[in-house]
Tab-separated table of C-alpha atoms in Angstrom:
chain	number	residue	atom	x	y	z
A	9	UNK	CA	111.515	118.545	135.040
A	10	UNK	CA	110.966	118.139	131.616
A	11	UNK	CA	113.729	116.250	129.757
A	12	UNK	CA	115.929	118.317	127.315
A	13	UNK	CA	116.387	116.863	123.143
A	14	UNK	CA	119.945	116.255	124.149
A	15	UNK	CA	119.282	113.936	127.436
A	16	UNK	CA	116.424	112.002	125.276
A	17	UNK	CA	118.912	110.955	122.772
A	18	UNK	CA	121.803	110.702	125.566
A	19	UNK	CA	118.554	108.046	126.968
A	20	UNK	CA	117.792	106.447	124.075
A	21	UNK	CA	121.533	105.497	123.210
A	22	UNK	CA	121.552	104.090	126.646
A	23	UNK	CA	119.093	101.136	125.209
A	24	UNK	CA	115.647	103.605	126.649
A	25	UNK	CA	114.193	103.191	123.331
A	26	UNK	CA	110.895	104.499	123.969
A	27	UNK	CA	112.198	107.350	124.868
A	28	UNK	CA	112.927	108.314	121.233
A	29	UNK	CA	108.764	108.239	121.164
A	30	UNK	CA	108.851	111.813	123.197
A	31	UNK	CA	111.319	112.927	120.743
A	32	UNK	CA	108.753	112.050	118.128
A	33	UNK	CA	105.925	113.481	119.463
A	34	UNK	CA	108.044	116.719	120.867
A	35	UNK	CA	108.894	117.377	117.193
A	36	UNK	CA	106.222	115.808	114.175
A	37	UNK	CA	104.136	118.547	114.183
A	38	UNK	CA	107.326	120.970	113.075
A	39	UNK	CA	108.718	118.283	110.675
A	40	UNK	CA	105.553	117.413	109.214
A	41	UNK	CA	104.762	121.288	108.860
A	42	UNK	CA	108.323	121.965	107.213
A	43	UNK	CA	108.132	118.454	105.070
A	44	UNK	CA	104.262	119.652	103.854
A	45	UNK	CA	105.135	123.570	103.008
A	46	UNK	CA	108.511	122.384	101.240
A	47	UNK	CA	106.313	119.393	98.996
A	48	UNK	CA	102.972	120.774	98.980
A	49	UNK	CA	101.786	117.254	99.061
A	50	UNK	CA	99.934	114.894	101.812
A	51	UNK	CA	101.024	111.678	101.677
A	52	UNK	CA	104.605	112.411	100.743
A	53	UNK	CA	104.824	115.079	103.777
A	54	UNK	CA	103.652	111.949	105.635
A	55	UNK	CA	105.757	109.184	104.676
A	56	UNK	CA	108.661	111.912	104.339
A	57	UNK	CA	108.081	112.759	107.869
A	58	UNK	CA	108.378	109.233	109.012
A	59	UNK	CA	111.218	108.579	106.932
A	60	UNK	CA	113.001	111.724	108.465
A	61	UNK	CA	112.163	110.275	112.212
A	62	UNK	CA	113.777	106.934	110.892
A	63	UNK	CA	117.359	108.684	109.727
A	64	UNK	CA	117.518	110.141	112.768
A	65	UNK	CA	116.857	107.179	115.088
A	66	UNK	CA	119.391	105.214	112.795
A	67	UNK	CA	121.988	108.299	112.803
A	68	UNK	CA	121.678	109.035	116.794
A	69	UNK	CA	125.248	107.855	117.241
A	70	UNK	CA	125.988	110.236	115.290
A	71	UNK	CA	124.811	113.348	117.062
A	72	UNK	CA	127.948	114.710	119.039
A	73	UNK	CA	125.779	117.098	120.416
A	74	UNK	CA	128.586	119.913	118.913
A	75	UNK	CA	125.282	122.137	117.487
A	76	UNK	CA	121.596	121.666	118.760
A	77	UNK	CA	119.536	118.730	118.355
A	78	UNK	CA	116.726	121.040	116.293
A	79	UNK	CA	119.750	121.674	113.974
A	80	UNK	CA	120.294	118.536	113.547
A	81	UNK	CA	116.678	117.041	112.524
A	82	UNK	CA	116.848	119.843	110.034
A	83	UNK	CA	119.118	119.665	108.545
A	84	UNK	CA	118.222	115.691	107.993
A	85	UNK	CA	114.539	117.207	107.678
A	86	UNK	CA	115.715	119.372	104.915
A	87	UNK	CA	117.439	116.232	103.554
A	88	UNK	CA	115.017	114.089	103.035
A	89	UNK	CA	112.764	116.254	101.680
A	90	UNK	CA	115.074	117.317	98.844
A	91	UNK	CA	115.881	113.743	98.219
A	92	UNK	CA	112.107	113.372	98.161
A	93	UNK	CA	111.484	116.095	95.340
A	94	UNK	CA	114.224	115.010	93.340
A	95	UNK	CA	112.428	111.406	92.993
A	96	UNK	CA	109.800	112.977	92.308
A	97	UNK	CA	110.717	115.228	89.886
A	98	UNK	CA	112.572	111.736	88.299
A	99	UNK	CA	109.485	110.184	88.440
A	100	UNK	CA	107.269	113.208	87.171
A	101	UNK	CA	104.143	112.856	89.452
A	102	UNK	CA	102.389	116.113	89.600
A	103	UNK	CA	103.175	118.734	92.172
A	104	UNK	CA	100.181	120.344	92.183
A	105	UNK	CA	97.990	118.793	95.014
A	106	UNK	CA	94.982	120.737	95.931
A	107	UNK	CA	94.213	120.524	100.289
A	108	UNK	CA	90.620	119.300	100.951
A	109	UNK	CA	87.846	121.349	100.523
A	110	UNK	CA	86.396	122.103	103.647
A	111	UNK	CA	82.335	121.431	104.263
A	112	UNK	CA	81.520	124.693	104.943
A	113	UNK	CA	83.188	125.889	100.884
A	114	UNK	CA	79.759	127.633	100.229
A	115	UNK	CA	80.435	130.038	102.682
A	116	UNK	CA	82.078	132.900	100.240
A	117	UNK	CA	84.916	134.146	102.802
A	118	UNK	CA	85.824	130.153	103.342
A	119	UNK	CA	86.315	130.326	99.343
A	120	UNK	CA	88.007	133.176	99.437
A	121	UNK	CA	90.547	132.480	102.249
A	122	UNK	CA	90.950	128.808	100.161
A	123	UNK	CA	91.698	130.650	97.077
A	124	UNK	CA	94.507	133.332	98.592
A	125	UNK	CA	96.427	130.091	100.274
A	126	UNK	CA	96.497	128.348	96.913
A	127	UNK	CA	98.310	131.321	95.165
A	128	UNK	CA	100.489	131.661	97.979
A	129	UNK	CA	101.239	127.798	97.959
A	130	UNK	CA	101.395	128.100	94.218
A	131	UNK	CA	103.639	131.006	94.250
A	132	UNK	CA	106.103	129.349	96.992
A	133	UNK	CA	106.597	126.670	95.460
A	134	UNK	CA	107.529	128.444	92.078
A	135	UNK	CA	110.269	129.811	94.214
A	136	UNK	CA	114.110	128.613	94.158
A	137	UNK	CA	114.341	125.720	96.448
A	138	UNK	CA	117.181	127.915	98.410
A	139	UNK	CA	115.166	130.088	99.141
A	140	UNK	CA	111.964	128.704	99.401
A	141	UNK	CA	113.417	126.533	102.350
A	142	UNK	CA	114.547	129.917	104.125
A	143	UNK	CA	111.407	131.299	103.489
A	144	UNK	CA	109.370	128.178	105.273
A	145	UNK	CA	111.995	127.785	107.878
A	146	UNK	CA	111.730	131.692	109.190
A	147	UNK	CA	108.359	132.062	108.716
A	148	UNK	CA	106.544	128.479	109.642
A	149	UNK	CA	109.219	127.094	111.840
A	150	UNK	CA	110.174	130.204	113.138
A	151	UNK	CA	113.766	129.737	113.683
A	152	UNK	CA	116.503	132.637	114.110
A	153	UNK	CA	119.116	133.644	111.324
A	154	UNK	CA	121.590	132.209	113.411
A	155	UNK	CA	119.690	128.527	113.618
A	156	UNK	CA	119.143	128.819	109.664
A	157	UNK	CA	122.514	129.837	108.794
A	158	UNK	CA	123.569	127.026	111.067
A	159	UNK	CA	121.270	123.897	109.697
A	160	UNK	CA	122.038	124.923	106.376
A	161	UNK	CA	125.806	125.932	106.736
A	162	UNK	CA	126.056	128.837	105.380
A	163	UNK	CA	126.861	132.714	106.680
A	164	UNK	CA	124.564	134.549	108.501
A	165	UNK	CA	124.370	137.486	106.113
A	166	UNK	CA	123.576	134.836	103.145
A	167	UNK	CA	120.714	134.138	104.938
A	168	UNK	CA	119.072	136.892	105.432
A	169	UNK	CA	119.885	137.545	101.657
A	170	UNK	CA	118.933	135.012	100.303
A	171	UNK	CA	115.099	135.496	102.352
A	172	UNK	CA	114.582	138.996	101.134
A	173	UNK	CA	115.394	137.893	97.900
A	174	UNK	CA	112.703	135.065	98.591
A	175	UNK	CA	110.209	137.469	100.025
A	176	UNK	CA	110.913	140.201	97.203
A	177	UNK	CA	109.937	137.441	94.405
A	178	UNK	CA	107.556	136.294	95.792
A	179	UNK	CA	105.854	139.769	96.433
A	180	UNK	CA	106.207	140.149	92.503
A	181	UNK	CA	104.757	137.014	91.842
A	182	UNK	CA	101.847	137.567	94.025
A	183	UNK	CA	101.030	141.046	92.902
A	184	UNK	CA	100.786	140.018	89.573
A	185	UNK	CA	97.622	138.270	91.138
A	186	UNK	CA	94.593	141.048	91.602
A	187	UNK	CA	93.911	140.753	95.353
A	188	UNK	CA	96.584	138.389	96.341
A	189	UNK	CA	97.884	139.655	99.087
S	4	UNK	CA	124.955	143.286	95.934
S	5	UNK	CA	122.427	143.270	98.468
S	6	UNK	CA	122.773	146.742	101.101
S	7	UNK	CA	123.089	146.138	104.842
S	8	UNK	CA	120.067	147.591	104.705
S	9	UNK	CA	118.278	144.895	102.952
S	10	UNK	CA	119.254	142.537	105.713
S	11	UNK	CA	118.670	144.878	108.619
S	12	UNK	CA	115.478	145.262	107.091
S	13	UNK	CA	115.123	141.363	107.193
S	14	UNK	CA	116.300	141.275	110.860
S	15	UNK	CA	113.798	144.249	111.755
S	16	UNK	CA	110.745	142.753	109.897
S	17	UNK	CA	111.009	139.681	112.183
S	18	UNK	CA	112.371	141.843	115.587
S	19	UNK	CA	116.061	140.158	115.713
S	20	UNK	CA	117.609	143.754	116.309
S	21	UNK	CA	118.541	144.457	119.873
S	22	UNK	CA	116.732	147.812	120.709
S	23	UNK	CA	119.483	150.106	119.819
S	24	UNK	CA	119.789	148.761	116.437
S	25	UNK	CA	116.395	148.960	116.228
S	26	UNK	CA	116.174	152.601	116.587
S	27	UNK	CA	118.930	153.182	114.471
S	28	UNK	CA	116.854	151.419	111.423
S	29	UNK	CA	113.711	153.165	112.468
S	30	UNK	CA	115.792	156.400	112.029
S	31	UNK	CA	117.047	155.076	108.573
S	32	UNK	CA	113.262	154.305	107.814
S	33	UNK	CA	112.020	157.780	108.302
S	34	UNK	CA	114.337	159.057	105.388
S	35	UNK	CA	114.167	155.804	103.395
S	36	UNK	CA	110.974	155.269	100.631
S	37	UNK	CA	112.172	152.090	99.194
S	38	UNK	CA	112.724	150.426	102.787
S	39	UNK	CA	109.447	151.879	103.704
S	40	UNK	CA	107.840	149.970	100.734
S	41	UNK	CA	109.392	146.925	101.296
S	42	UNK	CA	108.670	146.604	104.881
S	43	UNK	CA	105.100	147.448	104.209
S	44	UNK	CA	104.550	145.257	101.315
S	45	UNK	CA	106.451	142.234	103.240
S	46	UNK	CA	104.253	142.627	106.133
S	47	UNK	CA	101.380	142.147	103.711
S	48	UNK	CA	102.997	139.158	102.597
S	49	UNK	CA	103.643	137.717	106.101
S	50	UNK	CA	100.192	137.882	106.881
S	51	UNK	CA	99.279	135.841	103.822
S	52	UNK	CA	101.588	133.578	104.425
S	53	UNK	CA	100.359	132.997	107.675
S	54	UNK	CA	97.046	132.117	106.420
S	55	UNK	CA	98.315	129.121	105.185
S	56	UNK	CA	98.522	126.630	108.084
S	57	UNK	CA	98.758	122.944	108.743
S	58	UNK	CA	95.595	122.326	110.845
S	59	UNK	CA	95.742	118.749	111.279
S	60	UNK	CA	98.924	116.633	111.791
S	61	UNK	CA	99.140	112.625	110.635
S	62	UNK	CA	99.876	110.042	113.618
S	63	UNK	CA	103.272	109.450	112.935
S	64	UNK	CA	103.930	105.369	113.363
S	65	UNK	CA	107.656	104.677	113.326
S	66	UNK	CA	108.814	100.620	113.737
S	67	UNK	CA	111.722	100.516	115.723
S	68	UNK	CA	113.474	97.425	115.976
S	69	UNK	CA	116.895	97.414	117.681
S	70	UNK	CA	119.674	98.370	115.260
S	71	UNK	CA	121.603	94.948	113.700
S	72	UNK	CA	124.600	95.914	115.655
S	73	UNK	CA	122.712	96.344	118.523
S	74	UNK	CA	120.775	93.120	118.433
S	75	UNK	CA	124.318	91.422	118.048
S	76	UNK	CA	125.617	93.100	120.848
S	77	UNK	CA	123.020	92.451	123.019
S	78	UNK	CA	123.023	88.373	122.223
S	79	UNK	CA	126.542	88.378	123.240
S	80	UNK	CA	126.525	90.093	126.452
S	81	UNK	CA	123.774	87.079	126.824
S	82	UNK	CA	126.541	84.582	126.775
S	83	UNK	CA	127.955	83.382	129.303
S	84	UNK	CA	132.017	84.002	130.161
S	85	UNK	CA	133.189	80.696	128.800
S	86	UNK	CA	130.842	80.972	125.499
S	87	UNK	CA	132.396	84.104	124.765
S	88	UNK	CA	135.356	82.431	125.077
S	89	UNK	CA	134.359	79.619	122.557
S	90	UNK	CA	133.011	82.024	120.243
S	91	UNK	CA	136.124	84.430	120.333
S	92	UNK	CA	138.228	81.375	120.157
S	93	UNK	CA	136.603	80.330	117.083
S	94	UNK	CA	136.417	83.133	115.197
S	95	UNK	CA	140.115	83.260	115.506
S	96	UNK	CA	140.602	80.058	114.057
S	97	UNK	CA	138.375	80.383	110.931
S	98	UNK	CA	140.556	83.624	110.241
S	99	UNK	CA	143.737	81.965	111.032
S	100	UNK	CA	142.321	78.949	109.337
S	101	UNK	CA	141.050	81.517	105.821
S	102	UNK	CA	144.723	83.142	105.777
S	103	UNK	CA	146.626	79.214	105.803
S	104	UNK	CA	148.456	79.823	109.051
S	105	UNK	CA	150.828	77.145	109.956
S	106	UNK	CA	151.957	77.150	113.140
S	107	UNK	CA	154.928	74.925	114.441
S	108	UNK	CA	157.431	74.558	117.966
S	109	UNK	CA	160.807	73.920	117.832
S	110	UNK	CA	162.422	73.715	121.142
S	111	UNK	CA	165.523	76.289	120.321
S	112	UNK	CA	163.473	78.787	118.044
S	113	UNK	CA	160.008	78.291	119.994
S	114	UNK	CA	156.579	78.932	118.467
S	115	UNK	CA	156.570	80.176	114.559
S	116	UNK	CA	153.522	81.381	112.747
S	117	UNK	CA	153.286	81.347	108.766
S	118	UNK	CA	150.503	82.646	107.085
S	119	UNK	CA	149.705	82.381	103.240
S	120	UNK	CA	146.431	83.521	101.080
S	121	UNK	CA	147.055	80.285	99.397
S	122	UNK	CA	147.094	76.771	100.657
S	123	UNK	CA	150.359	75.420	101.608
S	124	UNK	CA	150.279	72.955	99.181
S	125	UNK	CA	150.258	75.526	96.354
S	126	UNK	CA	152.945	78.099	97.459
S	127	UNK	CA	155.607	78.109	94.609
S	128	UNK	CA	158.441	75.928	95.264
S	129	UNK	CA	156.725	73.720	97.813
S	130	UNK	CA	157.010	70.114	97.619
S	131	UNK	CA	153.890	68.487	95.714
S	132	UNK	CA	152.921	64.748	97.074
S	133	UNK	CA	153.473	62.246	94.308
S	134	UNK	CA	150.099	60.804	92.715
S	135	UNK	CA	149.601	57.187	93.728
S	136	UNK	CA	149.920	54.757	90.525
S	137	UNK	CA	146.842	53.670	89.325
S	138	UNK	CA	147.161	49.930	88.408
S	139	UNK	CA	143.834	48.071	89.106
S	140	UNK	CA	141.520	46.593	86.154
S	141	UNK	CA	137.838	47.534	85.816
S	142	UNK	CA	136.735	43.921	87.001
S	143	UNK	CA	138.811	44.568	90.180
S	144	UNK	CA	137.421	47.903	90.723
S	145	UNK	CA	133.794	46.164	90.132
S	146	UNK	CA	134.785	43.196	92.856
S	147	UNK	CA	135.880	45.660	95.327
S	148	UNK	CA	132.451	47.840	94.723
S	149	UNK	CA	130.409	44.617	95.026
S	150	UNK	CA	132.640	43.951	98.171
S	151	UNK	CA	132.036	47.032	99.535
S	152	UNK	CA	127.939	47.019	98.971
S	153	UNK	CA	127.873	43.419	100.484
S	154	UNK	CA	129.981	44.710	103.704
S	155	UNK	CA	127.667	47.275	103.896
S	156	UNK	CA	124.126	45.442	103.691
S	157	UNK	CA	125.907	43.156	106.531
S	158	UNK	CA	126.780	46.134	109.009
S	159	UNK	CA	122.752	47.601	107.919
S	160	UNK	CA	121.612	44.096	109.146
S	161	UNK	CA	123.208	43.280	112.120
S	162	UNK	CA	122.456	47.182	112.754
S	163	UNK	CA	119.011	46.862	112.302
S	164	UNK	CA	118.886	43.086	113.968
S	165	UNK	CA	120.352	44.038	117.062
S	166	UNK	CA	117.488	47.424	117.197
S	167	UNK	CA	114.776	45.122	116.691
S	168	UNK	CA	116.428	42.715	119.625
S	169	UNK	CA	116.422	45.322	121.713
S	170	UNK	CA	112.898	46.637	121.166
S	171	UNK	CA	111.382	43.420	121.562
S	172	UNK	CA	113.300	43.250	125.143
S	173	UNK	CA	112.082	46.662	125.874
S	174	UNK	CA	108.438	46.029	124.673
S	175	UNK	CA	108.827	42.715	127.313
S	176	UNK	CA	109.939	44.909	130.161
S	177	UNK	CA	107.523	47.358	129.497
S	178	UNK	CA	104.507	44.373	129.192
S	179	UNK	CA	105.689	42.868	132.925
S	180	UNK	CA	106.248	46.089	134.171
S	181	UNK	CA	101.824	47.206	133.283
S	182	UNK	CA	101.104	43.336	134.539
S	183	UNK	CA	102.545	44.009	137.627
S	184	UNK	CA	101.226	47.485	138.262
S	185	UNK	CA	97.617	45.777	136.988
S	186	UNK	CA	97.565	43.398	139.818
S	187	UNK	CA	98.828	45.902	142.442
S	188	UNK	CA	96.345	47.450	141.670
S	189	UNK	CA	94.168	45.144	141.946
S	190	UNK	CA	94.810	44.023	144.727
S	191	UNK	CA	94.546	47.138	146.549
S	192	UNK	CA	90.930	48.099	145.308
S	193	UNK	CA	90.184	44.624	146.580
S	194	UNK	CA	91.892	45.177	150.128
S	195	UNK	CA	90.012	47.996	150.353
S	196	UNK	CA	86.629	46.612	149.172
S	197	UNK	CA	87.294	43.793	151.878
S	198	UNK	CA	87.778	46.529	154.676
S	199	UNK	CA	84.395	48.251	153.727
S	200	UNK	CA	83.291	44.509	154.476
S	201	UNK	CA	84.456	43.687	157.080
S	202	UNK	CA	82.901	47.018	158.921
S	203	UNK	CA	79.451	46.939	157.398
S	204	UNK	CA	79.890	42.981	159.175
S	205	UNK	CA	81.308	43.759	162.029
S	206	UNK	CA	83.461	40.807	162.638
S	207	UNK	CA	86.883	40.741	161.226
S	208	UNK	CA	87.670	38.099	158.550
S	209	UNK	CA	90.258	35.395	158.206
S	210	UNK	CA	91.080	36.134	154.390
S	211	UNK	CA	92.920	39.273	154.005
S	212	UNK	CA	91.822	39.842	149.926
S	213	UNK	CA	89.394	37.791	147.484
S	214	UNK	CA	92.576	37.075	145.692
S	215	UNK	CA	93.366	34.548	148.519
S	216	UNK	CA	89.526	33.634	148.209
S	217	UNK	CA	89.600	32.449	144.720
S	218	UNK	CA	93.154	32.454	143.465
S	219	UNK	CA	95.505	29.990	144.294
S	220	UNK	CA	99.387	30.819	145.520
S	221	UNK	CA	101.888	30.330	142.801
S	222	UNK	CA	103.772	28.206	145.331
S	223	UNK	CA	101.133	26.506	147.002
S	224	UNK	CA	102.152	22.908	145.520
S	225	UNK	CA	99.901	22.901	142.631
């Protein structure tokens, strides 16, 4: 039987430390995939996931268990990285990271597929950060209306709003590129 | 204002509508160019955004030490009953000790507490000891340093007399004490050097150890 999120942090508030570990490795893949798409950047997707995994192991006392665990590491997910691009932005290091070329970039269709992820990378990030986090949230971590409007706080209707406003912009912003989509 | 349909679209382009609702929208499609647009040009857009995955994931290292509180509680559910005790009893005197309590027992009113964030000795109205008159001369003050310095090279050499005493009687022990463990010694090797003799002979002899061969006994006269 595999353990539930709920009984691993009941476990690990007992003193079963480790068993934070399957937490970890249940759930970095997500929070490094939502902490990459929301700052388009490596190394701070990287020590932003760690730091996330860090709030949560100091803030397990915390979790009443009232909403789902996922919620939870969201929302501090969410958290982090925000706090994240708001240093950055203080600092003014460059957003623009390009990902690693891949060996095979003579091969014209690699080039091409590179290219069309760029503009839509490009043309996320241009997006609101409201609704750039809905966006990456339904369509990356594929979580319900219900689960957004509920890590976020906010009504169910606003978030469905607020991603067809997302997807509508960003369909503008992408046509205005020949062959974007 | 965004139209109900705008989210039902939403909730159809990613299949949250039960099946009834579904149809309904479907039917609302058939009539509807701008939903029809929007669903097809956001399906577009799903599949690009698709494209763009995360292929390889970072090891995630995280250093987990116990939290502080943690660690503290853990060290004292280590103690023992009575160290708990000790500890507890402790801590309430440094706080009873940081607020001035004065505590006192009179036989008709019992125990009374006082507390006070200033000393006792400062509270307004309290009785302040009277400063002792200073009378003595700087000569005097310079006879009763010397005084002092002389008592106290005394009591260092007597101190330090009576250590060296008693490390030379320790040292003496100690010498008699290897001595005699030297000649037990000794003597046993030779007791057993005179048995090996005495079998590669045959005959037994009539002096137990060599010691008795060429040594003389302390209290033999001589």
């Amino acid at each position: 039987m595999e353990w539930t999120d709920e009984q691993i942090v009941q476990r690990t508030l007992n003193g079963e430390v480790e068993a934070f570990g399957i937490l970890v490795r249940r759930w970095e893949k997500k929070v490094y995939g939502l902490a990459y798409r929301m700052l388009g950047h490596y190394e701070d997707a990287r020590d932003t996931t760690q730091e996330i995994f860090l709030t949560v192991y100091r803030n397990l006392r915390k979790f009443r268990g009232d909403a789902k665990f996922s919620s939870w590491l969201y929302r501090i997910a969410l958290n982090c990285c925000h706090n994240r691009l708001r240093e950055r932005a203080l600092q003014t290091v460059p957003l623009d990271e390009s990902p690693p070329v891949p060996v095979d970039a003579s091969a014209h269709s690699q080039v091409e597929r590179q290219q069309k992820i760029e503009r839509v990378r490009r043309a996320l990030r241009a997006l609101p950060y409201e609704m750039r986090q809905v966006i990456i949230m339904k369509e990356y971590e594929g979580l319900t209306f219900k689960e957004i409007a509920e890590i976020l706080n906010i009504p169910v209707s606003t978030a469905k709003t607020r991603l067809y406003t997302g997807l509508d912009q960003l369909r503008e912003r992408l046509l205005a590129v020949k062959d974007a989509l | 204002m965004m139209s109900d349909h705008h989210e039902q679209l939403m909730e159809y382009l990613y299949q949250e509508l039960s099946p009834e609702e579904a149809r309904r929208f479907e039917d609302h499609l058939g009539t509807c160019e701008m939903c029809q647009k929007d669903l097809a040009d956001f399906r577009r857009l799903r599949q690009a955004l698709a494209a763009w995955d995360v292929e390889e994931v970072p090891h995630i290292s995280l250093t987990i030490d116990g939290s502080p509180s943690r660690g503290w509680l853990a060290l004292w559910r280590a103690f023992p009953i009575w160290m708990r005790l000790v500890t507890a009893a402790a801590a309430a005197m440094l706080v009873l000790a940081l607020f001035n309590v004065q505590m006192s027992y009179h036989p008709q009113k019992g125990f009374q507490f006082s507390a006070s964030l200033w000393p006792r000795a400062e509270l307004p109205g309290a009785p302040q000891p009277k400063p002792r008159p200073v009378g003595l001369t700087e000569e005097q003050v310079t006879a009763l340093i010397r005084t002092a310095i002389t008592q106290t090279q005394r009591e260092t050499n007597e101190q330090m007399a009576a250590q060296l005493q008693a490390l030379a009687a320790k040292l003496r022990s100690e010498n008699e004490r290897l001595l005699i463990q030297m000649a037990n010694t000794l003597r046993q090797e030779q007791e057993e050097r005179l048995a090996e003799l005495e079998d590669q002979l045959g005959q037994p002899s009539t002096v137990s150890t060599l010691a008795e061969l060429f040594w003389e006994e302390p209290n033999s006269g001589y």
